[in-house]
Amino acid sequence: MTPEQILERAKQLEVQAIKEYNEMKKNADPLTSELLDYLISQEREHLKMIEDRLKALKLLSNR
């Protein structure tokens, strides 16, 4: 796999994790829901970092 493919796959995994955590929240008690909100926010930060790295990689490969 190329670095670009790895980052694209990582993006997919982060998006899937967010979907799964949101699905879990539907039946969660308040404390668990709060934990899931935290995990979702962490996954969103990871997603942003991955997207930034992917943009940087694309810029570098266009040189």
C-alpha positions as a LaTeX table, in Angstrom:
\begin{tabular}{lrrr}
\hline
Residue & $x$ (\AA) & $y$ (\AA) & $z$ (\AA) \\
\hline
Met1 & 0.00 & 0.00 & 0.00 \\
Thr2 & 1.12 & 3.52 & $-0.68$ \\
Pro3 & 1.14 & 6.14 & 2.10 \\
Glu4 & $-1.84$ & 7.79 & 0.41 \\
Gln5 & $-3.79$ & 4.52 & 0.45 \\
Ile6 & $-2.94$ & 3.98 & 4.10 \\
Leu7 & $-4.22$ & 7.44 & 5.03 \\
Glu8 & $-7.40$ & 6.93 & 3.00 \\
Arg9 & $-8.00$ & 3.64 & 4.82 \\
Ala10 & $-7.34$ & 5.34 & 8.16 \\
Lys11 & $-9.97$ & 7.95 & 7.26 \\
Gln12 & $-12.47$ & 5.18 & 6.54 \\
Leu13 & $-11.78$ & 3.57 & 9.91 \\
Glu14 & $-12.24$ & 6.85 & 11.77 \\
Val15 & $-15.54$ & 7.55 & 10.01 \\
Gln16 & $-16.73$ & 4.02 & 10.79 \\
Ala17 & $-15.78$ & 4.42 & 14.46 \\
Ile18 & $-17.80$ & 7.64 & 14.67 \\
Lys19 & $-20.81$ & 5.89 & 13.15 \\
Glu20 & $-20.51$ & 2.98 & 15.58 \\
Tyr21 & $-20.17$ & 5.25 & 18.62 \\
Asn22 & $-23.23$ & 7.23 & 17.53 \\
Glu23 & $-25.14$ & 3.98 & 17.15 \\
Met24 & $-24.09$ & 2.90 & 20.66 \\
Lys25 & $-25.33$ & 6.19 & 22.09 \\
Lys26 & $-28.91$ & 5.33 & 21.16 \\
Asn27 & $-29.21$ & 2.86 & 24.05 \\
Ala28 & $-26.57$ & 4.24 & 26.39 \\
Asp29 & $-27.04$ & 5.53 & 29.90 \\
Pro30 & $-25.96$ & 9.15 & 30.55 \\
Leu31 & $-22.45$ & 8.28 & 31.76 \\
Thr32 & $-21.78$ & 5.98 & 28.84 \\
Ser33 & $-23.22$ & 8.54 & 26.46 \\
Glu34 & $-20.80$ & 11.12 & 27.84 \\
Leu35 & $-17.89$ & 8.75 & 27.28 \\
Leu36 & $-19.07$ & 8.07 & 23.73 \\
Asp37 & $-19.28$ & 11.82 & 23.07 \\
Tyr38 & $-15.67$ & 12.13 & 24.19 \\
Leu39 & $-14.60$ & 9.25 & 21.94 \\
Ile40 & $-16.46$ & 10.77 & 19.00 \\
Ser41 & $-14.68$ & 14.09 & 19.53 \\
Gln42 & $-11.34$ & 12.26 & 19.64 \\
Glu43 & $-12.12$ & 10.42 & 16.41 \\
Arg44 & $-13.03$ & 13.72 & 14.74 \\
Glu45 & $-9.67$ & 15.16 & 15.78 \\
His46 & $-7.93$ & 12.09 & 14.39 \\
Leu47 & $-9.87$ & 12.47 & 11.17 \\
Lys48 & $-8.75$ & 16.10 & 10.83 \\
Met49 & $-5.11$ & 15.14 & 11.42 \\
Ile50 & $-5.31$ & 12.36 & 8.85 \\
Glu51 & $-6.89$ & 14.71 & 6.31 \\
Asp52 & $-4.16$ & 17.29 & 6.95 \\
Arg53 & $-1.46$ & 14.68 & 6.43 \\
Leu54 & $-3.14$ & 13.46 & 3.28 \\
Lys55 & $-3.24$ & 17.02 & 1.89 \\
Ala56 & 0.43 & 17.51 & 2.73 \\
Leu57 & 1.34 & 14.21 & 1.10 \\
Lys58 & $-0.55$ & 15.14 & $-2.06$ \\
Leu59 & 1.18 & 18.53 & $-2.19$ \\
Leu60 & 4.60 & 16.93 & $-1.78$ \\
Ser61 & 3.90 & 14.34 & $-4.46$ \\
Asn62 & 2.98 & 17.08 & $-6.96$ \\
Arg63 & 6.46 & 18.63 & $-6.78$ \\
\hline
\end{tabular}
